[in-house]
Amino acid sequence: MFNKVLIANRGEIALRVIRACRELGVASVAVYSDADARAPHVREADEAVPIGPAPSAESYLRGERIIEAAQRTGAEAIHPGYGFLSEREWFARAVRDAGLVFVGPPAEAIAAMGSKTSARQLATSAGVPVVPGTTTAVRDVAEAGEVASSLGYPVLVKASAGGGGKGMRVVAREADLALALEAARREARNAFGDDAVYMEKYITGPRHVEIQVLADQHGTVLSLGERECSIQRRHQKMLEEAPSVAVSPELRRRMGETAVAAARAAGYVNAGTCEFLLDREGQFYFLEMNTRLQVEHPVTELVTGLDLVQWQLRIAAGERLPFRQEDIVPTGWAMECRITSEDPANGFLPSTGRIGYLRIPGGPGVRWDGGIGIGSEVGLHYDPMLAKLIVWAPTRDAAIARMHRALLELTIDGVATSRDFHLRVMEDAEFRRGDIEIQWLERRIESLTRPNPPAGGKVIAAIAAVLLAERDRSTPGGATATRSSSETAAHRGLPHEDAWLRAGRRDGLRSR
Ligand code: MV4
């Protein structure tokens, strides 16, 4: 194993990697921008190196500076986290060329999966099902028209260099094709500096299900099962779970084998994720492969019992995976809510400020992967994700109840956050049935983000009456309730939360 690893990232993921290093007895080196001089990841690491001004283009994206910092501190490997330099082929190559180990896939695998058309070709040649469409870029409107009529409308125009939904246009009929093609090209050129686009049949109402894979340097490639990631807004995931209600053991086995085949075809090593669309008929289609550790990796960790970051480090150090596919059996249910500094009541507008008070949830089955503390300044330089609240429970119903409970415990003062939005999701009947697909959130955004009705005098009196009655009923000694009425009332006075709790009690949530 390495003696020392540099972490080329910030926030919660830098802390996550530091924790894995510490458990493996590996020293950690943080890097930080001027804005992060007092950030938790800097305090927590064994050493820290300043790398530049606040804008990421002048700090966390300065690969050559980060490599220098690794050499100067005697780190043998660099963990890129997610985002920033994690999927830059040139960086993976530069790290290797500097005589260091990149804790991630080979540069060649990043390149092979980076272009969506080359990923489709690779997948197709490995027998992996892809959405019907072209495996090369379309030249012009004439060719696009021919492709579209053979596929049948609606079709989707996608950027070859794309990913994450940029440069993507749904086309419902021939009359709209020329404009959509132009728009997709323009967006692709601006986002990726490459205006090549290709086409696919548009799949309506699918789920987004992804498979985690782990591959060592000795030819073992394993599937760690699926994550359900359909709850997203504008291609930003908000909530993930493992397993998926839509995936049977048989489908899990088939999707897992497919993901392993795609990874093998790319010469993949380390942790990676194959994204699929899963339609209502249970057909699945490979979309793309993410060649990095993902934000939502903890839900897979909780149902498999494996520490993915530790395995990333072990694999990078040349260790063999000591288990076989049949040893990996997901157990129970895990769910993750992304806690962001965005205001759901205000169109998810990014919110800034200083964290004045922070109450982190705890108790059975609760995990907090955070990157903030009291006093942290939340600005606009970086991603708005402050932390991930993750729970595990034996069943999905119990995981939902546990997440709701943990969200009630969470208090973040100083910035607007996505907390209340997540409470609403946990309370939503469709979500609780697992009746979701990729358009679900956008369709339900109104009811999930509507400001709470002002707690007028009557409402407050009603809540107080319920709380007092409940305290008297549920507290053996009478006087001090375990869930203190002041805490709950101070909970920004959301009437719906208590209504839900009461309903939950009636429905026997405790018996799960
Ligand atoms: C699709 C699709 C429907 N049909 N491809 C969005 C981002 C990129 N990863 C691929 N995406 C999609 N590709 C076909 N042929 C729908 C989406 C899509 C989507 C996919 C996953 C998660 C959320 C999504 C939200 C909107 C559209």
Coordinates of C-alpha atoms and ligand atoms in Angstrom, one line a residue:
M1 CA 0.0 0.0 0.0
F2 CA 1.0 3.6 -0.5
N3 CA 2.6 5.6 2.3
K4 CA 1.1 8.9 1.2
V5 CA -1.7 9.9 -1.2
L6 CA -2.6 13.4 -2.4
I7 CA -6.3 14.2 -2.8
A8 CA -6.9 16.6 -5.8
N9 CA -10.3 17.7 -4.6
R10 CA -12.2 19.6 -1.9
G11 CA -15.4 19.3 0.2
E12 CA -17.1 16.1 1.3
I13 CA -15.3 13.9 -1.2
A14 CA -11.9 15.0 -0.1
L15 CA -12.9 14.2 3.5
R16 CA -14.3 10.8 2.3
V17 CA -10.9 9.9 0.7
I18 CA -9.0 11.1 3.8
R19 CA -11.0 8.8 5.9
A20 CA -10.3 5.8 3.7
C21 CA -6.6 6.7 3.7
R22 CA -6.5 6.9 7.5
E23 CA -8.2 3.5 7.9
L24 CA -5.6 2.0 5.6
G25 CA -2.7 3.7 7.5
V26 CA -1.9 6.0 4.5
A27 CA -0.9 9.6 5.1
S28 CA -3.0 12.2 3.3
V29 CA -2.1 15.5 1.5
A30 CA -4.9 18.0 0.9
V31 CA -4.7 20.8 -1.7
Y32 CA -6.7 24.0 -1.3
S33 CA -7.6 27.2 -2.9
D34 CA -7.4 30.6 -1.2
A35 CA -11.2 30.3 -0.5
D36 CA -10.6 26.9 1.3
A37 CA -7.7 27.8 3.5
R38 CA -9.8 27.0 6.6
A39 CA -12.0 24.3 5.1
P40 CA -12.6 21.0 6.9
H41 CA -10.7 18.9 4.3
V42 CA -7.6 21.0 5.0
R43 CA -7.9 20.6 8.7
E44 CA -8.5 16.9 8.5
A45 CA -5.6 16.0 6.2
D46 CA -2.1 15.2 7.5
E47 CA -0.6 17.9 5.3
A48 CA -2.0 20.6 3.0
V49 CA -0.7 22.5 0.1
P50 CA -2.1 25.8 -1.3
I51 CA -2.6 25.7 -5.1
G52 CA -4.0 29.1 -6.1
P53 CA -6.9 31.5 -6.1
A54 CA -10.6 30.6 -5.5
P55 CA -11.7 30.0 -9.1
S56 CA -11.2 26.3 -9.9
A57 CA -9.6 27.1 -13.2
E58 CA -6.8 28.7 -11.1
S59 CA -6.6 26.0 -8.4
Y60 CA -8.4 22.6 -8.4
L61 CA -8.1 22.4 -12.2
R62 CA -4.3 23.2 -12.3
G63 CA -3.1 19.7 -12.9
E64 CA 0.6 20.5 -13.3
R65 CA 0.6 22.4 -10.0
I66 CA -1.2 19.5 -8.2
I67 CA 1.4 17.0 -9.6
E68 CA 4.2 19.3 -8.3
A69 CA 2.6 19.4 -4.9
A70 CA 2.5 15.5 -4.9
Q71 CA 6.1 15.3 -5.8
R72 CA 7.1 18.0 -3.3
T73 CA 5.3 16.2 -0.4
G74 CA 6.5 12.7 -1.4
A75 CA 3.0 11.4 -2.2
E76 CA 3.1 8.3 -4.4
A77 CA -0.5 8.5 -5.8
I78 CA -3.2 11.1 -6.6
H79 CA -6.9 10.5 -5.9
P80 CA -9.0 12.9 -8.1
G81 CA -12.4 12.4 -6.4
Y82 CA -15.2 13.3 -8.8
G83 CA -15.6 16.4 -11.0
F84 CA -12.5 18.6 -11.5
L85 CA -9.7 16.5 -13.0
S86 CA -11.2 13.1 -12.4
E87 CA -12.2 12.4 -16.0
R88 CA -9.5 14.3 -17.9
E89 CA -7.5 11.9 -20.0
W90 CA -4.5 14.3 -20.1
F91 CA -4.3 14.5 -16.3
A92 CA -4.4 10.7 -15.8
R93 CA -1.6 10.5 -18.4
A94 CA 0.4 13.4 -16.8
V95 CA 0.2 11.8 -13.4
R96 CA 1.5 8.5 -14.8
D97 CA 4.2 10.3 -16.8
A98 CA 5.4 12.0 -13.6
G99 CA 6.0 8.6 -12.1
L100 CA 2.9 8.7 -9.8
V101 CA -0.1 6.5 -9.6
F102 CA -3.5 7.9 -10.7
V103 CA -6.2 6.4 -8.4
G104 CA -8.6 5.7 -11.3
P105 CA -8.8 4.1 -14.7
P106 CA -6.0 4.1 -17.3
A107 CA -6.0 7.3 -19.5
E108 CA -6.9 5.0 -22.4
A109 CA -10.1 3.9 -20.8
I110 CA -11.1 7.5 -20.0
A111 CA -10.5 8.3 -23.6
A112 CA -12.5 5.3 -24.9
M113 CA -15.5 6.2 -22.8
G114 CA -15.2 9.9 -23.1
S115 CA -16.6 10.1 -26.6
K116 CA -20.2 8.9 -26.6
T117 CA -20.0 7.6 -30.2
S118 CA -16.8 5.7 -29.4
A119 CA -18.4 4.3 -26.2
R120 CA -21.4 3.2 -28.3
Q121 CA -19.1 1.5 -30.8
L122 CA -17.2 -0.2 -28.0
A123 CA -20.4 -1.3 -26.3
T124 CA -21.9 -2.6 -29.5
S125 CA -18.8 -4.7 -30.3
A126 CA -18.9 -6.2 -26.8
G127 CA -22.6 -7.2 -27.4
V128 CA -23.9 -4.6 -25.0
P129 CA -27.4 -3.3 -25.9
V130 CA -27.4 0.4 -26.8
V131 CA -30.4 2.5 -27.8
P132 CA -31.1 2.1 -31.6
G133 CA -29.4 4.9 -33.4
T134 CA -26.1 5.9 -35.1
T135 CA -22.7 5.0 -34.0
T136 CA -21.1 7.8 -35.9
A137 CA -21.8 11.5 -36.1
V138 CA -24.6 12.7 -38.6
R139 CA -23.3 15.0 -41.4
D140 CA -26.3 17.1 -42.2
V141 CA -30.1 17.6 -42.1
A142 CA -30.6 15.3 -45.1
E143 CA -28.8 12.4 -43.4
A144 CA -30.5 13.2 -40.0
G145 CA -33.9 13.1 -41.8
E146 CA -33.2 9.6 -43.2
V147 CA -32.0 8.3 -39.8
A148 CA -35.0 9.8 -38.0
S149 CA -37.6 8.2 -40.4
S150 CA -35.9 4.8 -40.1
L151 CA -35.8 5.1 -36.3
G152 CA -39.3 6.6 -36.1
Y153 CA -40.1 9.8 -34.1
P154 CA -39.4 10.9 -31.4
V155 CA -35.7 10.9 -31.8
L156 CA -32.9 12.4 -29.7
V157 CA -30.0 14.5 -31.1
K158 CA -27.0 14.1 -28.8
A159 CA -23.5 15.6 -28.7
S160 CA -20.8 13.1 -29.5
A161 CA -18.5 14.7 -27.0
G162 CA -21.4 15.1 -24.5
G163 CA -22.7 13.6 -21.4
G164 CA -24.8 15.1 -18.6
G165 CA -27.5 16.2 -21.1
K166 CA -25.6 19.1 -22.7
G167 CA -26.1 19.4 -26.5
M168 CA -29.2 17.1 -26.3
R169 CA -32.5 17.8 -28.2
V170 CA -35.7 15.8 -28.4
V171 CA -37.3 16.0 -31.8
A172 CA -40.9 15.0 -32.0
R173 CA -41.5 15.4 -35.8
E174 CA -39.6 16.0 -39.0
A175 CA -40.6 19.7 -39.1
D176 CA -38.5 20.4 -36.0
L177 CA -35.4 18.4 -37.0
A178 CA -33.4 21.2 -38.7
L179 CA -33.7 23.6 -35.9
A180 CA -33.0 21.0 -33.2
L181 CA -29.9 19.8 -35.1
E182 CA -28.6 23.4 -35.2
A183 CA -29.4 24.0 -31.5
A184 CA -27.7 20.8 -30.4
R185 CA -24.6 21.6 -32.5
R186 CA -24.3 25.1 -31.1
E187 CA -24.7 23.9 -27.5
A188 CA -22.1 21.1 -28.1
R189 CA -19.6 23.6 -29.7
N190 CA -20.0 25.9 -26.7
A191 CA -19.8 23.2 -24.0
F192 CA -17.2 20.9 -25.5
G193 CA -15.5 22.7 -28.4
D194 CA -16.8 20.0 -30.7
D195 CA -20.1 20.2 -32.6
A196 CA -20.3 16.6 -33.7
V197 CA -23.8 15.1 -33.0
Y198 CA -25.4 11.7 -33.4
M199 CA -28.9 10.3 -33.1
E200 CA -30.9 7.9 -31.0
K201 CA -34.4 6.7 -30.7
Y202 CA -36.0 8.6 -27.8
I203 CA -37.0 6.3 -25.0
T204 CA -40.0 7.8 -23.1
G205 CA -40.5 7.4 -19.3
P206 CA -37.5 5.2 -18.5
R207 CA -35.7 5.0 -15.2
H208 CA -32.0 5.8 -14.8
V209 CA -30.3 2.8 -13.4
E210 CA -26.6 2.5 -13.1
I211 CA -24.3 -0.4 -12.3
Q212 CA -21.2 0.0 -10.1
V213 CA -18.2 -2.0 -11.3
L214 CA -14.9 -2.7 -9.7
A215 CA -11.9 -4.0 -11.7
D216 CA -8.4 -4.9 -10.6
Q217 CA -5.2 -4.9 -12.6
H218 CA -5.2 -8.7 -12.8
G219 CA -8.3 -9.2 -14.9
T220 CA -11.0 -9.5 -12.3
V221 CA -14.1 -7.3 -13.1
L222 CA -17.0 -7.4 -10.7
S223 CA -20.5 -5.8 -10.6
L224 CA -21.5 -4.4 -7.3
G225 CA -25.2 -4.1 -8.3
E226 CA -27.4 -1.2 -9.3
R227 CA -28.3 2.3 -8.1
E228 CA -31.6 3.9 -8.9
C229 CA -30.9 7.5 -9.9
S230 CA -34.2 8.6 -11.6
I231 CA -34.8 11.5 -9.1
Q232 CA -32.9 14.3 -10.8
R233 CA -33.5 17.8 -11.9
R234 CA -31.9 19.2 -15.0
H235 CA -29.5 16.3 -15.1
Q236 CA -28.5 16.9 -11.5
K237 CA -29.3 13.9 -9.3
M238 CA -31.0 14.8 -6.0
L239 CA -31.5 11.4 -4.4
E240 CA -30.2 7.9 -5.1
E241 CA -31.0 4.5 -3.7
A242 CA -29.8 1.0 -3.9
P243 CA -31.2 -1.4 -4.9
S244 CA -33.9 -0.3 -7.4
V245 CA -37.5 -1.4 -7.0
A246 CA -37.5 -2.1 -10.7
V247 CA -34.6 -4.6 -10.7
S248 CA -35.2 -8.3 -9.9
P249 CA -32.3 -10.6 -9.0
E250 CA -32.4 -11.9 -12.6
L251 CA -32.3 -8.4 -14.1
R252 CA -29.5 -7.5 -11.7
R253 CA -27.5 -10.4 -12.9
R254 CA -28.0 -9.6 -16.6
M255 CA -27.3 -5.8 -16.2
G256 CA -24.3 -6.7 -14.1
E257 CA -22.9 -9.0 -16.8
T258 CA -23.5 -6.4 -19.4
A259 CA -21.7 -3.7 -17.4
V260 CA -18.8 -6.0 -16.8
A261 CA -18.6 -6.7 -20.6
A262 CA -18.5 -3.0 -21.3
A263 CA -15.8 -2.4 -18.7
R264 CA -13.7 -5.2 -20.1
A265 CA -14.1 -3.9 -23.7
A266 CA -12.7 -0.6 -22.5
G267 CA -9.7 -2.2 -20.7
Y268 CA -11.2 -0.7 -17.5
V269 CA -9.4 -0.8 -14.1
N270 CA -10.6 0.7 -10.7
A271 CA -14.1 1.8 -9.8
G272 CA -16.5 2.8 -12.6
T273 CA -20.2 3.1 -13.4
C274 CA -22.2 2.0 -16.4
E275 CA -25.4 4.1 -16.9
F276 CA -28.4 2.5 -18.4
L277 CA -31.9 3.5 -19.3
L278 CA -34.4 0.9 -18.1
D279 CA -37.8 1.1 -19.9
R280 CA -41.2 0.1 -18.6
E281 CA -40.9 -3.3 -20.4
G282 CA -37.7 -4.1 -18.5
Q283 CA -35.5 -3.5 -21.5
F284 CA -32.2 -1.8 -20.6
Y285 CA -29.9 0.2 -22.8
F286 CA -26.3 1.2 -22.2
L287 CA -25.9 5.0 -22.2
E288 CA -22.4 5.9 -21.1
M289 CA -19.7 4.9 -18.6
N290 CA -18.6 7.3 -15.9
T291 CA -14.9 6.7 -15.4
R292 CA -14.6 7.9 -11.8
L293 CA -15.9 7.4 -8.3
Q294 CA -19.4 8.8 -8.2
V295 CA -21.1 11.1 -5.7
E296 CA -23.7 8.4 -4.9
H297 CA -21.1 5.6 -4.2
P298 CA -22.1 5.4 -0.5
V299 CA -25.5 3.7 -1.2
T300 CA -23.6 0.8 -2.9
E301 CA -21.2 0.7 0.0
L302 CA -24.0 0.3 2.5
V303 CA -25.8 -2.5 0.7
T304 CA -22.6 -4.4 -0.2
G305 CA -20.6 -3.7 2.9
L306 CA -17.6 -2.8 0.8
D307 CA -15.5 0.4 1.2
L308 CA -15.3 1.5 -2.4
V309 CA -12.6 4.2 -1.8
Q310 CA -10.4 1.7 0.1
W311 CA -10.8 -0.7 -2.8
Q312 CA -9.9 2.1 -5.3
L313 CA -6.6 2.6 -3.3
R314 CA -5.9 -1.1 -3.0
I315 CA -6.5 -1.7 -6.7
A316 CA -4.3 1.3 -7.6
A317 CA -1.6 -0.2 -5.4
G318 CA -1.8 -3.5 -7.4
E319 CA -3.8 -5.7 -5.0
R320 CA -6.1 -8.4 -6.2
L321 CA -9.9 -8.3 -5.5
P322 CA -10.2 -11.2 -3.1
F323 CA -13.9 -12.0 -3.7
R324 CA -15.9 -13.4 -6.6
Q325 CA -19.2 -12.3 -8.2
E326 CA -21.3 -14.8 -6.2
D327 CA -19.9 -13.3 -3.0
I328 CA -21.5 -10.0 -3.7
V329 CA -25.2 -9.9 -2.6
P330 CA -26.8 -6.6 -1.8
T331 CA -28.5 -6.6 1.6
G332 CA -31.2 -4.2 2.8
W333 CA -31.9 -0.7 1.4
A334 CA -29.8 2.4 1.2
M335 CA -30.8 6.0 0.3
E336 CA -28.9 9.2 -0.2
C337 CA -30.2 12.8 -0.2
R338 CA -27.9 15.4 -1.6
I339 CA -28.0 18.4 0.7
T340 CA -27.2 21.4 -1.4
S341 CA -27.1 25.1 -0.8
E342 CA -30.0 25.7 -3.2
D343 CA -33.4 27.2 -2.4
P344 CA -36.2 24.9 -3.5
A345 CA -38.8 27.6 -2.8
N346 CA -36.9 29.9 -5.2
G347 CA -36.3 27.7 -8.3
F348 CA -33.3 26.1 -6.6
L349 CA -31.4 29.3 -6.8
P350 CA -27.9 28.9 -5.3
S351 CA -27.8 30.4 -1.8
T352 CA -24.6 31.8 -0.1
G353 CA -23.7 32.6 3.4
R354 CA -21.9 31.4 6.5
I355 CA -22.9 28.3 8.3
G356 CA -24.0 29.6 11.7
Y357 CA -25.4 26.5 13.2
L358 CA -25.2 22.9 12.1
R359 CA -26.9 19.9 13.7
I360 CA -25.8 16.7 12.0
P361 CA -28.2 13.7 12.2
G362 CA -27.1 10.6 13.9
G363 CA -28.5 7.4 15.4
P364 CA -29.0 3.9 13.9
G365 CA -28.3 3.5 10.2
V366 CA -27.4 7.1 9.5
R367 CA -24.2 8.3 7.7
W368 CA -23.2 11.9 7.1
D369 CA -20.7 12.6 4.4
G370 CA -20.2 16.3 4.7
G371 CA -17.8 19.0 3.7
I372 CA -18.9 21.9 6.0
G373 CA -18.7 22.9 9.6
I374 CA -20.0 25.8 11.7
G375 CA -18.3 28.9 10.3
S376 CA -17.9 27.6 6.8
E377 CA -18.4 30.2 4.1
V378 CA -20.6 28.9 1.3
G379 CA -19.8 30.9 -1.8
L380 CA -20.4 30.5 -5.6
H381 CA -17.0 29.3 -6.6
Y382 CA -17.8 25.6 -6.3
D383 CA -20.6 23.0 -6.5
P384 CA -23.5 23.7 -4.2
M385 CA -23.5 20.2 -2.7
L386 CA -22.7 20.7 1.1
A387 CA -23.1 17.1 2.2
K388 CA -24.8 13.8 1.6
L389 CA -27.2 12.3 4.1
I390 CA -27.2 8.5 3.7
V391 CA -29.3 5.9 5.5
W392 CA -29.4 2.1 5.5
A393 CA -32.3 0.0 6.8
P394 CA -33.5 -3.6 6.2
T395 CA -36.4 -2.5 3.8
R396 CA -37.2 0.4 1.5
D397 CA -40.1 1.5 3.8
A398 CA -37.8 1.5 6.8
A399 CA -35.1 3.4 4.9
I400 CA -37.7 6.1 3.9
A401 CA -38.9 6.4 7.5
R402 CA -35.2 6.6 8.7
M403 CA -34.3 9.2 6.1
H404 CA -37.4 11.3 7.1
R405 CA -36.3 11.0 10.7
A406 CA -32.7 12.0 9.9
L407 CA -33.9 15.0 7.8
L408 CA -36.0 16.2 10.8
E409 CA -32.8 16.0 12.9
L410 CA -30.8 18.1 10.4
T411 CA -30.5 21.8 11.0
I412 CA -28.4 24.0 8.8
D413 CA -28.6 27.7 9.5
G414 CA -27.0 30.4 7.4
V415 CA -27.9 29.2 3.9
A416 CA -31.1 27.9 2.2
T417 CA -30.8 24.2 1.6
S418 CA -32.6 21.3 -0.1
R419 CA -33.6 19.7 3.2
D420 CA -37.3 20.6 3.1
F421 CA -37.5 19.5 -0.5
H422 CA -36.2 16.0 0.6
L423 CA -38.7 15.9 3.4
R424 CA -41.5 16.4 0.9
V425 CA -40.1 13.7 -1.3
M426 CA -40.0 11.2 1.6
E427 CA -43.7 12.1 2.3
D428 CA -44.8 11.7 -1.3
A429 CA -47.1 8.8 -2.0
E430 CA -45.8 8.1 -5.5
F431 CA -42.2 8.1 -4.3
R432 CA -43.1 5.8 -1.4
R433 CA -44.6 3.3 -3.9
G434 CA -41.4 3.5 -5.9
D435 CA -43.4 4.8 -8.8
I436 CA -40.7 7.1 -10.3
E437 CA -38.9 7.7 -13.7
I438 CA -36.6 10.3 -15.0
Q439 CA -39.3 12.9 -15.6
W440 CA -41.0 12.4 -12.2
L441 CA -39.3 15.2 -10.4
E442 CA -39.8 17.8 -13.1
R443 CA -43.5 16.7 -13.3
R444 CA -43.9 17.0 -9.5
I445 CA -41.7 20.0 -8.9
E446 CA -44.7 22.3 -8.1
S447 CA -46.0 20.3 -5.2
L448 CA -42.5 19.4 -3.9
T449 CA -41.3 23.0 -3.7
R450 CA -44.4 25.0 -3.0
P451 CA -43.6 27.2 0.0
N452 CA -45.2 25.9 3.2
P453 CA -48.6 27.5 4.1
P454 CA -47.9 30.4 6.5
A455 CA -48.3 29.0 10.0
G456 CA -51.1 31.4 11.1
G457 CA -52.4 31.5 14.7
K458 CA -54.9 28.7 14.2
V459 CA -52.4 26.4 12.6
I460 CA -49.9 27.1 15.4
A461 CA -52.5 26.4 18.0
A462 CA -53.4 23.2 16.3
I463 CA -49.8 22.0 16.1
A464 CA -49.2 22.9 19.7
A465 CA -52.3 20.9 20.8
V466 CA -51.1 17.9 18.9
L467 CA -47.6 18.1 20.2
L468 CA -48.8 18.5 23.8
A469 CA -51.2 15.6 23.5
E470 CA -48.5 13.5 21.9
R471 CA -46.0 14.3 24.6
D472 CA -48.4 13.3 27.3
R473 CA -49.1 10.1 25.5
S474 CA -45.6 9.0 24.5
T475 CA -43.5 10.1 27.5
P476 CA -43.4 7.6 30.3
G477 CA -42.6 10.2 33.0
G478 CA -44.8 12.8 31.4
A479 CA -42.8 16.1 31.5
T480 CA -39.8 16.0 29.1
A481 CA -40.6 14.4 25.8
T482 CA -37.8 12.6 23.9
R483 CA -38.7 14.6 20.8
S484 CA -39.0 17.9 22.5
S485 CA -41.9 20.0 21.4
S486 CA -39.6 23.0 21.3
E487 CA -37.3 21.3 18.8
T488 CA -40.2 20.2 16.7
A489 CA -41.9 23.6 16.8
A490 CA -38.6 25.2 16.0
H491 CA -38.3 23.0 13.0
R492 CA -39.3 26.0 11.0
G493 CA -42.9 25.1 12.0
L494 CA -43.7 22.8 9.1
P495 CA -47.2 21.5 9.7
H496 CA -46.9 18.7 7.1
E497 CA -44.0 17.1 8.9
D498 CA -46.0 16.4 12.0
A499 CA -49.0 15.4 10.0
W500 CA -46.8 12.8 8.4
L501 CA -45.4 11.6 11.6
R502 CA -48.8 11.1 13.1
A503 CA -49.9 9.3 9.9
G504 CA -46.8 7.2 10.1
R505 CA -47.5 6.2 13.7
R506 CA -51.1 5.2 12.7
D507 CA -49.7 3.2 9.7
G508 CA -47.4 1.3 12.1
L509 CA -44.1 2.6 10.9
R510 CA -42.6 1.3 14.1
S511 CA -43.3 -2.3 13.3
R512 CA -41.0 -2.3 10.3
Ligands
MV4_1 C1 -31.7 9.4 -23.4 C2 -33.0 9.6 -22.9 C3 -34.0 9.0 -23.7 N1 -33.8 8.3 -24.8 N2 -31.5 8.7 -24.5 C4 -29.6 12.4 -20.4 C5 -28.1 12.7 -20.1 C6 -27.4 11.6 -20.8 N3 -26.6 10.9 -19.9 C7 -28.4 10.8 -21.5 N4 -29.7 11.3 -21.2 C8 -30.8 10.7 -21.7 N5 -30.6 10.0 -22.8 C9 -32.5 8.2 -25.2 N6 -32.2 7.5 -26.3 C10 -33.2 10.4 -21.8 C11 -32.1 10.9 -21.2 C12 -32.4 11.7 -20.0 C13 -32.0 11.3 -18.7 C14 -31.2 10.2 -18.6 C15 -30.7 9.8 -17.3 C16 -31.1 10.6 -16.2 C17 -31.9 11.7 -16.4 C18 -32.3 12.0 -17.6 C19 -33.1 13.2 -17.7 C20 -33.6 13.6 -19.0 C21 -33.2 12.8 -20.1

